[in-house]
Amino acid sequence: MVKIDKKDKRILEFLDFNSRASLSEIAKKLGYSKQLVKYRLDELQKKGIIKGTYGLLDIFKVGYGCYRIFLKFQNLSEKKEKEIVDYILRLKKVKRVIRIGGEWDLVFVVWTKNLAELENTIEKLTLRFGKWIFNKYISIVAQFSYFRYKYAYDTEDFPSFTISLNQETVQLDKIDEHLIEILNKDGRIPIIKIAKKLRLSPVTIKKRIDSLLEKGVIKCFRLIINEDKLDYFNYWVYVKFKGLNPERIEGLVNFLKSHKNVLSVSKSVEKTDLEVNLFVKTPKILYEFISQLKFKFSDIIGDFVWYAIYS
């Protein structure tokens, strides 16, 4: 476990939803010297606590659908599993691959603009590796709510960002698409570097980033904190409702938003109604979290399933 002190925690908190902030901005806000901020940031990255930064894209606003494809394997060697994972990572529409424990072995996340693109992605995988895939299941994501890394630092501030289906879309040109792709990989990349990559002036790049933020295409710039370095374990808890009570569901989401261990909540339109991503130090804390949900929201929650996230 890597230990972090109060100064580190304040820097992490400030950058959580504002990871493009300059050293001067951070220093001014927190009352530290610019040199101290730079040293602390470098150390947090060197120790692996900050894994990266990214621009949080409202995928629905730019016309994408989001799908999670769950896979259960059979007769699979470690070498073959690596081959399958490497192949999935190379597929153009795939944004993330996650190893999980329990009923399923692997989940990969796909963004597509139509069902034909989704079908094509799954077909490519099935044609090549179908004999090793025992079962698969597709979850359609309808909404994401993103919260702070509250478990990593002490805060009573609970801002959030939510992106949902059923909204007007924004048309992007090729330059904006390339810009989003760059910012999605590195939220702190300097404007001068982006300008060189896209062969445009820094002024033009700044205007385009500001425009994407103003339109809500990019909601904010986030940190990626490495929970392993802080001795936390990652879980998904899937919740199935037994009745739809909008007021009580809103109460549940607000409870999750303020919970120290919850990082995000998503809604789907398939087997489960709510997926909760949380980070805990021990299985006992996971058990206590699920017990809280059972007792507080027994009138609307019918069932739970949870999965350990390994990568």
Backbone as numpy.savetxt, mean C-alpha at the origin, in Angstrom:
# Nx Ny Nz CAx CAy CAz Cx Cy Cz
16.35 -6.12 16.01 15.52 -4.92 16.01 16.39 -3.66 16.01
16.02 -2.69 15.19 16.72 -1.41 15.14 15.96 -0.42 16.03
16.67 0.21 16.94 16.01 1.17 17.84 15.99 2.57 17.21
14.88 3.27 17.39 14.77 4.65 16.94 14.33 5.52 18.11
14.83 6.75 18.14 14.49 7.64 19.25 13.42 8.65 18.84
13.15 9.58 19.73 12.07 10.55 19.51 12.30 11.40 18.26
13.54 11.81 18.01 13.83 12.62 16.83 13.55 11.84 15.55
13.98 10.58 15.52 13.69 9.73 14.35 12.18 9.61 14.13
11.46 9.39 15.22 10.01 9.21 15.12 9.32 10.46 14.59
9.78 11.63 15.03 9.18 12.88 14.55 9.44 13.07 13.05
10.64 12.69 12.60 10.95 12.79 11.17 10.08 11.83 10.37
9.93 10.60 10.85 9.08 9.62 10.17 7.63 10.10 10.10
7.15 10.66 11.20 5.77 11.14 11.23 5.56 12.28 10.22
6.51 13.21 10.18 6.37 14.35 9.26 6.39 13.89 7.80
7.23 12.91 7.50 7.39 12.46 6.11 6.33 11.45 5.68
5.60 10.90 6.63 4.67 9.80 6.33 3.74 10.11 5.16
3.07 11.25 5.19 2.19 11.67 4.10 2.79 12.84 3.30
4.10 13.06 3.48 4.73 14.24 2.87 6.19 13.93 2.54
6.43 12.79 1.88 7.80 12.30 1.74 8.64 13.09 0.73
8.03 14.02 -0.02 8.81 14.86 -0.93 9.33 16.13 -0.24
9.01 16.29 1.02 9.45 17.50 1.73 10.98 17.61 1.68
11.46 18.83 1.48 12.90 19.07 1.43 13.49 19.04 2.83
14.82 18.92 2.90 15.50 18.94 4.19 15.20 20.24 4.94
15.15 21.35 4.20 14.86 22.65 4.83 13.46 22.68 5.42
12.48 22.13 4.68 11.10 22.09 5.17 10.99 21.26 6.44
11.65 20.10 6.44 11.60 19.22 7.62 12.24 19.92 8.82
13.42 20.51 8.58 14.15 21.19 9.65 13.34 22.33 10.25
12.73 23.13 9.39 11.94 24.28 9.86 10.73 23.82 10.67
10.03 22.79 10.18 8.83 22.30 10.85 9.15 21.70 12.21
10.25 20.94 12.29 10.55 20.20 13.52 11.50 20.95 14.45
12.08 22.06 13.96 12.99 22.82 14.81 14.35 22.18 14.95
14.77 21.38 13.95 16.09 20.76 13.93 16.96 21.49 12.91
18.26 21.27 12.99 19.14 21.81 11.96 19.01 20.96 10.69
19.31 21.57 9.57 19.26 20.85 8.29 20.27 19.69 8.28
21.42 19.91 8.90 22.47 18.89 8.95 21.99 17.67 9.76
21.30 17.96 10.88 20.78 16.86 11.70 19.75 16.05 10.93
18.84 16.74 10.24 17.79 16.05 9.46 18.43 15.16 8.40
19.42 15.69 7.69 20.08 14.90 6.64 20.76 13.67 7.23
21.46 13.85 8.35 22.14 12.73 9.00 21.13 11.67 9.43
20.06 12.11 10.07 19.05 11.17 10.57 18.37 10.42 9.41
18.04 11.15 8.35 17.41 10.51 7.19 18.34 9.48 6.56
19.60 9.85 6.40 20.59 8.92 5.83 20.70 7.67 6.69
20.70 7.84 8.01 20.81 6.71 8.93 19.57 5.81 8.87
18.39 6.42 8.79 17.14 5.65 8.70 17.11 4.81 7.42
17.67 5.37 6.35 17.74 4.62 5.10 18.82 3.55 5.16
19.97 3.90 5.72 21.10 2.97 5.82 20.73 1.75 6.67
19.99 2.00 7.75 19.57 0.91 8.64 18.40 0.11 8.07
17.84 0.58 6.96 16.75 -0.15 6.31 15.38 0.12 6.88
15.25 1.12 7.77 13.93 1.43 8.33 13.06 2.10 7.28
13.63 3.06 6.55 12.92 3.62 5.39 13.30 2.78 4.18
12.31 2.05 3.66 12.54 1.18 2.51 12.43 1.93 1.19
11.67 3.03 1.21 11.48 3.79 -0.01 10.39 4.83 0.17
10.08 5.51 -0.92 9.00 6.51 -0.94 8.26 6.37 -2.26
7.02 6.84 -2.30 6.26 6.74 -3.54 5.12 7.75 -3.57
4.68 8.05 -4.78 3.50 8.89 -4.95 2.26 8.02 -4.89
1.35 8.33 -3.97 0.12 7.55 -3.81 -0.87 7.95 -4.91
-1.03 7.07 -5.88 -1.84 7.35 -7.06 -3.29 6.94 -6.83
-4.22 7.80 -7.22 -5.64 7.43 -7.23 -5.88 6.68 -8.54
-5.72 5.37 -8.48 -5.79 4.57 -9.71 -7.16 4.64 -10.37
-8.21 4.76 -9.55 -9.57 4.81 -10.11 -9.79 6.10 -10.90
-9.19 7.19 -10.43 -9.36 8.48 -11.10 -8.75 8.49 -12.50
-7.75 7.66 -12.72 -7.12 7.61 -14.05 -7.59 6.39 -14.86
-8.69 5.78 -14.41 -9.35 4.77 -15.22 -8.92 3.33 -15.02
-8.15 3.06 -13.95 -7.73 1.68 -13.70 -8.70 0.97 -12.76
-8.78 -0.34 -12.92 -9.40 -1.20 -11.94 -8.30 -1.93 -11.20
-8.56 -2.31 -9.95 -7.55 -3.01 -9.14 -8.07 -4.40 -8.76
-7.24 -5.39 -9.00 -7.62 -6.79 -8.75 -6.51 -7.49 -7.97
-6.93 -8.31 -7.01 -5.99 -9.18 -6.31 -6.24 -10.61 -6.77
-5.21 -11.26 -7.26 -5.35 -12.65 -7.71 -4.64 -13.54 -6.69
-5.41 -14.41 -6.03 -4.89 -15.34 -5.03 -4.59 -16.67 -5.70
-3.43 -17.25 -5.39 -3.03 -18.52 -5.98 -2.72 -19.55 -4.90
-3.18 -20.79 -5.14 -2.79 -21.94 -4.32 -2.03 -22.89 -5.23
-0.81 -23.26 -4.83 0.03 -24.10 -5.68 -0.10 -25.58 -5.33
0.39 -26.41 -6.23 0.47 -27.85 -5.98 1.74 -28.41 -6.62
2.30 -29.47 -6.01 3.47 -30.16 -6.55 4.58 -29.19 -6.94
4.87 -28.28 -6.04 5.75 -27.15 -6.38 7.07 -27.24 -5.62
8.18 -27.12 -6.35 9.49 -27.04 -5.71 9.81 -25.58 -5.42
10.79 -25.36 -4.56 11.21 -23.99 -4.25 11.70 -23.27 -5.50
12.41 -24.01 -6.35 12.94 -23.43 -7.59 11.80 -23.01 -8.52
10.78 -23.87 -8.63 9.65 -23.56 -9.52 8.85 -22.38 -8.97
8.69 -22.31 -7.65 7.98 -21.17 -7.08 8.69 -19.86 -7.42
10.02 -19.85 -7.30 10.79 -18.65 -7.64 10.61 -18.29 -9.11
10.59 -19.30 -9.96 10.40 -19.07 -11.40 9.03 -18.42 -11.66
8.00 -18.92 -10.97 6.65 -18.36 -11.15 6.60 -16.92 -10.64
7.17 -16.68 -9.46 7.17 -15.32 -8.89 7.91 -14.36 -9.81
9.08 -14.77 -10.30 9.86 -13.91 -11.21 9.08 -13.61 -12.48
8.36 -14.61 -12.98 7.56 -14.41 -14.20 6.42 -13.42 -13.95
5.72 -13.59 -12.82 4.61 -12.68 -12.49 5.12 -11.24 -12.37
6.27 -11.07 -11.73 6.83 -9.73 -11.55 7.14 -9.05 -12.88
7.39 -9.85 -13.90 7.71 -9.27 -15.22 6.47 -8.92 -16.02
5.31 -9.42 -15.61 4.08 -9.11 -16.34 3.76 -7.63 -16.22
3.43 -7.02 -17.34 3.32 -5.56 -17.43 2.30 -4.96 -16.46
1.17 -5.60 -16.26 0.09 -5.02 -15.46 0.21 -5.32 -13.96
1.19 -6.13 -13.59 1.35 -6.53 -12.18 2.11 -5.45 -11.41
1.54 -5.04 -10.26 2.14 -3.98 -9.45 2.80 -4.50 -8.17
2.38 -5.66 -7.71 2.93 -6.16 -6.46 2.71 -7.66 -6.35
3.67 -8.38 -5.77 3.54 -9.81 -5.51 3.79 -10.03 -4.02
2.89 -10.79 -3.38 2.94 -10.96 -1.92 2.85 -12.45 -1.58
3.81 -12.94 -0.79 3.72 -14.31 -0.27 2.92 -14.28 1.03
1.97 -15.20 1.15 1.13 -15.23 2.35 1.05 -16.65 2.89
0.59 -16.76 4.14 0.41 -18.07 4.75 -1.06 -18.36 4.96
-1.42 -19.65 4.95 -2.81 -20.02 5.18 -3.42 -20.70 3.97
-4.64 -20.33 3.67 -5.40 -20.97 2.58 -4.75 -20.77 1.22
-4.05 -19.64 1.03 -3.41 -19.30 -0.24 -1.91 -19.17 -0.05
-1.17 -19.30 -1.17 0.28 -19.21 -1.11 0.82 -17.87 -1.60
0.11 -17.27 -2.55 0.63 -16.07 -3.20 -0.53 -15.18 -3.64
-0.30 -13.87 -3.56 -1.26 -12.90 -4.08 -0.49 -11.94 -4.98
-1.05 -11.64 -6.14 -0.45 -10.55 -6.92 -1.52 -9.55 -7.30
-1.10 -8.29 -7.34 -2.01 -7.17 -7.57 -1.85 -6.68 -9.01
-3.00 -6.54 -9.68 -3.01 -6.14 -11.09 -3.82 -4.87 -11.25
-3.29 -3.91 -12.01 -4.06 -2.72 -12.42 -4.32 -2.83 -13.91
-5.58 -2.81 -14.30 -5.91 -2.84 -15.73 -7.02 -1.84 -16.03
-7.10 -1.43 -17.29 -8.13 -0.47 -17.70 -9.38 -1.16 -18.21
-9.32 -2.48 -18.40 -10.51 -3.23 -18.82 -10.32 -4.70 -18.46
-11.42 -5.46 -18.54 -11.38 -6.87 -18.17 -10.57 -7.70 -19.14
-10.49 -7.25 -20.39 -9.70 -7.98 -21.39 -8.22 -8.01 -20.99
-7.72 -6.89 -20.46 -6.32 -6.85 -20.00 -6.11 -7.77 -18.81
-7.09 -7.82 -17.91 -7.00 -8.73 -16.76 -6.99 -10.18 -17.23
-7.91 -10.51 -18.11 -8.00 -11.88 -18.63 -6.70 -12.28 -19.33
-6.14 -11.36 -20.10 -4.90 -11.64 -20.82 -3.75 -11.92 -19.86
-3.69 -11.16 -18.77 -2.63 -11.35 -17.77 -2.74 -12.72 -17.11
-3.95 -13.10 -16.71 -4.17 -14.39 -16.05 -3.95 -15.54 -17.02
-4.37 -15.34 -18.26 -4.22 -16.39 -19.28 -2.75 -16.69 -19.54
-1.93 -15.65 -19.61 -0.49 -15.85 -19.82 0.10 -16.71 -18.71
-0.27 -16.40 -17.48 0.23 -17.15 -16.33 -0.26 -18.60 -16.36
-1.55 -18.78 -16.64 -2.15 -20.12 -16.62 -1.58 -21.01 -17.73
-1.38 -20.45 -18.90 -0.83 -21.23 -20.02 0.57 -21.73 -19.70
1.33 -20.92 -18.99 2.72 -21.28 -18.72 2.87 -22.15 -17.47
2.05 -21.88 -16.43 2.27 -22.56 -15.15 1.01 -23.23 -14.60
0.00 -23.44 -15.45 -1.28 -23.98 -14.99 -1.18 -25.29 -14.23
-0.27 -26.16 -14.58 -0.16 -27.48 -13.93 0.28 -27.38 -12.47
0.85 -26.23 -12.10 1.29 -26.03 -10.71 0.30 -25.17 -9.90
-0.75 -24.71 -10.57 -1.74 -23.87 -9.87 -2.96 -24.73 -9.52
-3.15 -24.99 -8.23 -4.26 -25.83 -7.78 -5.58 -25.06 -7.79
-5.51 -23.79 -7.38 -6.73 -22.99 -7.31 -6.37 -21.51 -7.42
-7.33 -20.72 -7.89 -7.12 -19.26 -7.92 -8.44 -18.56 -7.64
-8.31 -17.33 -7.18 -9.48 -16.54 -6.82 -9.17 -15.08 -7.10
-10.13 -14.37 -7.70 -9.93 -12.96 -8.06 -10.80 -12.08 -7.18
-10.17 -11.12 -6.52 -10.88 -10.15 -5.69 -10.86 -8.79 -6.38
-12.04 -8.17 -6.52 -12.16 -6.85 -7.13 -12.18 -5.81 -6.02
-11.21 -4.91 -6.04 -11.11 -3.89 -4.99 -11.91 -2.66 -5.40
-12.78 -2.20 -4.49 -13.65 -1.05 -4.79 -13.22 0.22 -4.08
-12.44 0.08 -3.00 -12.04 1.27 -2.24 -10.81 0.97 -1.39
-9.93 1.95 -1.30 -8.77 1.89 -0.39 -8.81 3.08 0.56
-8.51 2.84 1.83 -8.28 3.93 2.79 -6.90 3.72 3.39
-6.07 4.75 3.32 -4.69 4.68 3.79 -4.53 5.52 5.05
-3.90 4.93 6.08 -3.69 5.61 7.35 -2.19 5.77 7.62
-1.87 6.45 8.70 -0.47 6.65 9.08 0.17 5.35 9.60
1.51 5.33 9.58 2.26 4.25 10.23 2.27 4.51 11.74
1.11 4.43 12.35 0.99 4.82 13.76 1.81 3.91 14.68
2.00 2.66 14.26 2.75 1.74 15.12 4.23 2.14 15.21
4.74 2.91 14.24 6.17 3.25 14.20 6.52 4.48 15.01
5.53 5.29 15.34 5.79 6.50 16.12 4.53 6.87 16.90
4.68 7.72 17.89 3.56 8.09 18.76 2.84 9.30 18.17
1.55 9.16 17.90 0.78 10.27 17.35 -0.69 10.15 17.73
-1.32 11.28 17.86 -2.77 11.33 18.07 -3.45 11.94 16.84
-2.67 12.11 15.78 -3.17 12.71 14.54 -3.52 11.59 13.58
-4.79 11.54 13.12 -5.23 10.41 12.31 -5.74 10.83 10.93
-4.93 11.52 10.12 -5.39 11.83 8.76 -5.44 10.56 7.92
-6.17 10.60 6.83 -6.26 9.44 5.95 -6.53 9.90 4.53
-6.28 9.01 3.59 -6.62 9.25 2.19 -7.43 8.07 1.70
-8.54 8.35 1.03 -9.41 7.30 0.51 -9.58 7.48 -0.99
-9.46 6.37 -1.72 -9.73 6.39 -3.16 -10.80 5.34 -3.45
-11.73 5.67 -4.35 -12.90 4.82 -4.58 -13.25 4.73 -6.05
-13.97 3.67 -6.39 -14.59 3.54 -7.71 -15.68 4.60 -7.87
-16.29 4.62 -9.04 -17.46 5.48 -9.31 -17.14 6.96 -9.15
-16.12 7.42 -9.82 -15.81 8.84 -9.85 -15.40 9.22 -11.27
-15.45 10.52 -11.55 -15.04 10.98 -12.87 -13.55 10.73 -13.07
-13.20 10.29 -14.27 -11.79 10.00 -14.55 -11.11 11.22 -15.16
-9.79 11.24 -15.00 -8.96 12.30 -15.56 -8.10 11.70 -16.66
-8.09 12.33 -17.81 -7.28 11.85 -18.93 -5.84 12.36 -18.78
-4.89 11.45 -18.86 -3.48 11.82 -18.76 -2.80 11.71 -20.11
-1.84 12.59 -20.37 -1.05 12.43 -21.59 0.15 11.54 -21.27
0.95 11.24 -22.28 2.08 10.31 -22.12 3.10 10.84 -21.11
3.29 12.16 -21.10 4.28 12.74 -20.17 3.83 12.51 -18.73
2.54 12.79 -18.44 2.03 12.57 -17.09 2.11 11.09 -16.70
1.84 10.20 -17.64 1.92 8.76 -17.36 3.34 8.36 -16.98
4.32 8.88 -17.74 5.72 8.59 -17.41 6.11 9.21 -16.07
5.63 10.41 -15.82 5.93 11.11 -14.56 5.39 10.33 -13.37
4.17 9.84 -13.47 3.55 9.05 -12.40 4.33 7.77 -12.16
4.76 7.13 -13.24 5.53 5.89 -13.13 6.83 6.14 -12.37
7.50 7.25 -12.67 8.75 7.60 -11.99 8.49 7.87 -10.50
7.47 8.68 -10.21 7.17 9.06 -8.82 6.64 7.90 -8.00
6.03 6.93 -8.66 5.53 5.74 -7.96 6.68 4.86 -7.47
7.83 4.97 -8.13 9.00 4.18 -7.73 9.88 4.92 -6.73
9.87 6.26 -6.81 10.73 7.06 -5.92 10.07 8.42 -5.70
9.42 8.56 -4.56 8.69 9.80 -4.28 9.58 10.99 -3.99
10.86 10.75 -3.66 11.77 11.84 -3.32 12.74 12.18 -4.45
12.58 11.57 -5.59 13.50 11.83 -6.70 13.50 13.33 -7.03
14.67 13.95 -7.12 14.73 15.39 -7.40 14.12 15.75 -8.76
13.53 16.92 -8.82 12.90 17.40 -10.06 13.91 17.45 -11.20
15.15 17.83 -10.90 16.18 17.91 -11.95 16.41 16.55 -12.60
16.42 15.48 -11.79 16.60 14.13 -12.34 15.43 13.72 -13.22
14.21 14.06 -12.77 13.03 13.74 -13.58 13.09 14.50 -14.90
13.48 15.77 -14.83 13.58 16.61 -16.03 14.53 15.99 -17.05
15.66 15.46 -16.57 16.62 14.82 -17.47 16.04 13.56 -18.09
15.35 12.77 -17.28 14.75 11.53 -17.78 13.72 11.81 -18.87
12.89 12.84 -18.65 11.79 13.13 -19.58 12.15 14.21 -20.61
13.38 14.73 -20.51 13.86 15.75 -21.44 12.94 16.98 -21.47
12.62 17.42 -20.26 11.80 18.63 -20.10 12.48 19.54 -19.08
12.02 20.78 -18.99 12.62 21.71 -18.03 12.13 21.39 -16.61
12.94 21.69 -15.59 12.50 21.50 -14.20 11.22 22.27 -13.89
11.06 23.46 -14.47 9.85 24.27 -14.24 8.62 23.51 -14.73
8.72 22.90 -15.92 7.60 22.13 -16.48 7.26 20.94 -15.59
8.29 20.25 -15.12 8.06 19.08 -14.25 7.36 19.50 -12.96
7.82 20.59 -12.35 7.19 21.06 -11.11 5.73 21.40 -11.34
5.44 22.09 -12.44 4.05 22.45 -12.75 3.19 21.21 -12.93
3.74 20.20 -13.57 2.97 18.97 -13.80 2.73 18.22 -12.49
3.72 18.17 -11.62 3.52 17.51 -10.31 2.46 18.26 -9.51
2.55 19.58 -9.49 1.56 20.40 -8.78 0.16 20.17 -9.34
0.06 20.05 -10.66 -1.24 19.83 -11.31 -1.81 18.46 -10.94
-0.96 17.43 -10.91 -1.41 16.08 -10.55 -1.91 16.05 -9.10
-1.25 16.79 -8.22 -1.69 16.89 -6.83 -3.01 17.65 -6.73
-3.12 18.74 -7.46 -4.32 19.57 -7.43 -5.54 18.81 -7.94
-5.36 17.99 -8.97 -6.46 17.21 -9.54 -6.80 15.98 -8.70
-5.94 15.67 -7.73 -6.17 14.48 -6.91 -5.73 13.20 -7.56
-4.98 13.31 -8.66 -4.44 12.10 -9.31 -3.38 11.48 -8.40
-2.49 12.32 -7.88 -1.59 11.90 -6.80 -2.15 12.47 -5.51
-2.45 11.59 -4.55 -3.07 12.04 -3.29 -2.04 12.63 -2.33
-0.87 12.02 -2.31 0.20 12.49 -1.43 1.46 11.70 -1.77
2.54 12.01 -1.08 3.78 11.24 -1.22 4.07 10.55 0.10
4.25 9.23 0.03 4.33 8.42 1.25 5.69 7.79 1.45
5.94 7.42 2.71 7.08 6.59 3.07 6.71 5.12 2.95
7.71 4.27 2.79 7.54 2.83 3.00 8.46 2.46 4.16
7.87 2.09 5.27 8.65 1.73 6.46 8.78 0.22 6.53
9.98 -0.25 6.81 10.27 -1.68 6.88 9.92 -2.21 8.27
8.78 -2.89 8.36 8.30 -3.37 9.67 9.23 -4.40 10.29
9.96 -5.16 9.45 10.88 -6.18 9.97 11.94 -5.55 10.88
12.42 -4.38 10.50 13.49 -3.72 11.26 13.00 -3.25 12.63
11.69 -3.09 12.77 11.12 -2.65 14.04 10.47 -3.81 14.79
10.72 -5.05 14.30 10.19 -6.27 14.93 8.67 -6.34 14.92
8.06 -5.94 13.81 6.62 -6.08 13.63 6.33 -7.12 12.56
5.16 -7.75 12.68 4.70 -8.74 11.70 3.47 -8.20 10.99
3.37 -8.51 9.71 2.31 -7.97 8.86 1.22 -9.01 8.66
-0.04 -8.60 8.83 -1.18 -9.50 8.62 -2.26 -8.80 7.80
-3.00 -9.61 7.07 -4.28 -9.17 6.50 -5.38 -9.85 7.29
-6.36 -9.08 7.72 -7.56 -9.64 8.35 -8.74 -9.35 7.43
-9.38 -10.41 6.96 -10.52 -10.27 6.04 -11.81 -10.42 6.84
-12.69 -9.44 6.68 -13.94 -9.38 7.45 -15.12 -9.59 6.52
-16.03 -10.47 6.92 -17.28 -10.69 6.19 -18.44 -10.17 7.03
-19.24 -9.28 6.45 -20.39 -8.75 7.18 -21.58 -9.70 7.11
-22.40 -9.68 8.17 -23.62 -10.49 8.14 -24.85 -9.62 7.91
-24.64 -8.33 7.85 -25.73 -7.40 7.57 -25.14 -6.05 7.22
-25.79 -5.32 6.34 -25.27 -4.01 5.94 -25.96 -2.90 6.72
-25.22 -2.34 7.64 -25.68 -1.20 8.44 -24.65 -0.08 8.23
-24.92 0.84 7.29 -23.93 1.87 6.92 -23.36 2.64 8.11
-24.22 2.96 9.09 -23.76 3.73 10.25 -22.76 2.93 11.08
-23.05 1.64 11.27 -22.16 0.78 12.07 -20.87 0.48 11.31
-20.98 0.31 9.99 -19.78 0.07 9.18 -18.87 1.29 9.22
-19.47 2.47 9.16 -18.68 3.70 9.27 -17.99 3.77 10.64
-18.70 3.33 11.68 -18.11 3.29 13.02 -16.93 2.34 13.08
-17.06 1.20 12.40 -15.97 0.22 12.34 -14.75 0.81 11.63
-14.98 1.46 10.49 -13.87 2.05 9.73 -13.18 3.14 10.54
-13.94 3.95 11.27 -13.35 4.99 12.13 -12.53 4.37 13.26
-13.02 3.25 13.80 -12.27 2.53 14.83 -10.93 2.05 14.26
-10.98 1.50 13.05 -9.76 0.99 12.41 -8.80 2.13 12.09
-9.35 3.25 11.64 -8.53 4.42 11.29 -7.70 4.90 12.47
-8.27 4.87 13.66 -7.57 5.38 14.84 -6.76 4.30 15.56
-6.86 3.05 15.11 -6.15 1.96 15.79 -4.66 2.02 15.46
-3.84 1.92 16.47 -2.39 2.07 16.33 -1.79 1.10 15.31
-2.32 -0.09 15.22 -1.68 -1.13 14.40 -2.19 -1.23 12.97
-3.23 -0.47 12.63 -3.85 -0.59 11.30 -3.25 0.44 10.34
-2.79 -0.04 9.18 -2.19 0.85 8.18 -3.15 1.17 7.04
-4.00 0.21 6.68 -4.94 0.48 5.58 -6.15 -0.44 5.67
-7.22 0.00 5.01 -8.45 -0.80 4.92 -8.92 -0.72 3.48
-9.32 -1.85 2.92 -9.88 -1.82 1.57 -11.20 -2.58 1.55
-12.07 -2.16 0.63 -13.36 -2.82 0.44 -13.35 -3.55 -0.89
-13.93 -4.76 -0.89 -14.00 -5.53 -2.13 -15.43 -5.94 -2.40
-15.65 -6.51 -3.58 -17.01 -6.88 -3.97 -17.12 -8.39 -4.20
-16.25 -9.15 -3.53 -16.29 -10.60 -3.71 -16.60 -11.30 -2.38
-15.82 -12.33 -2.04 -16.11 -13.15 -0.86 -16.13 -12.36 0.45
-15.20 -11.42 0.59 -15.11 -10.65 1.83 -15.50 -9.21 1.56
-15.87 -8.51 2.62 -16.33 -7.13 2.48 -15.26 -6.10 2.83
-14.38 -6.47 3.75 -13.39 -5.51 4.24 -12.07 -6.24 4.46
-10.97 -5.64 3.97 -9.64 -6.21 4.22 -8.83 -5.21 5.03
-8.32 -5.66 6.16 -7.58 -4.79 7.08 -6.12 -5.20 7.07
-5.24 -4.25 6.81 -3.80 -4.51 6.84 -3.24 -3.95 8.15
-2.69 -4.83 8.98 -2.18 -4.35 10.26 -0.82 -4.96 10.58
-0.13 -4.32 11.53 1.21 -4.71 11.94 1.21 -4.91 13.45
1.68 -6.08 13.89 1.68 -6.38 15.32 3.02 -6.99 15.72
3.32 -6.87 17.01 4.59 -7.42 17.53 4.50 -8.92 17.81
3.30 -9.38 18.21 3.13 -10.78 18.59 1.77 -11.29 18.12
1.64 -12.62 17.96 0.33 -13.20 17.63 -0.74 -12.86 18.67
-0.31 -12.68 19.93 -1.26 -12.33 21.00 -1.95 -11.00 20.70
-1.20 -10.04 20.16 -1.79 -8.73 19.84 -2.77 -8.87 18.68
-2.46 -9.75 17.73 -3.40 -10.03 16.64 -4.69 -10.61 17.21
-4.55 -11.57 18.13 -5.72 -12.19 18.76 -6.56 -11.13 19.50
-5.88 -10.24 20.23 -6.60 -9.20 20.98 -7.32 -8.24 20.03
-6.69 -7.94 18.89 -7.31 -7.07 17.89 -8.60 -7.70 17.34
-8.52 -8.98 16.99 -9.69 -9.68 16.45 -10.78 -9.79 17.51
-10.38 -10.04 18.75 -11.37 -10.10 19.84 -12.08 -8.77 20.01
-11.33 -7.67 19.92 -11.94 -6.33 19.99 -13.02 -6.17 18.93
-12.68 -6.56 17.70 -13.66 -6.43 16.61 -14.90 -7.28 16.89
-14.68 -8.50 17.37 -15.80 -9.40 17.66 -16.75 -8.79 18.69
-16.19 -8.24 19.75 -17.02 -7.73 20.84 -17.66 -6.39 20.49
-16.93 -5.51 19.83 -17.44 -4.17 19.53 -18.42 -4.15 18.37
-18.24 -5.08 17.41 -19.03 -5.03 16.18 -19.67 -6.38 15.85
-20.07 -7.11 16.90 -20.66 -8.44 16.70 -21.98 -8.38 15.94
-22.64 -7.21 15.95 -23.93 -7.09 15.26 -23.79 -7.02 13.75
-22.59 -6.67 13.25 -22.42 -6.57 11.78 -21.38 -7.53 11.22
-20.47 -8.04 12.07 -19.42 -8.92 11.57 -19.85 -10.37 11.69
-19.78 -11.08 10.56 -20.17 -12.48 10.55 -19.00 -13.42 10.70
-17.86 -13.09 10.05 -16.73 -14.03 10.05 -15.42 -13.28 9.80
-14.32 -13.95 10.17 -12.96 -13.43 9.95 -12.10 -14.50 9.29
-11.16 -14.06 8.47 -10.05 -14.92 8.04 -8.81 -14.04 8.11
-7.68 -14.58 8.55 -6.47 -13.76 8.56 -5.30 -14.53 7.95
-4.41 -13.75 7.34 -3.25 -14.31 6.66 -1.99 -13.57 7.12
-0.92 -14.32 7.33 0.38 -13.70 7.59 1.00 -13.30 6.26
1.56 -12.09 6.21 2.21 -11.59 5.00 3.71 -11.75 5.17
4.34 -12.46 4.23 5.76 -12.74 4.36 6.65 -11.86 3.49
6.12 -11.33 2.42 6.93 -10.45 1.57 6.03 -9.71 0.61
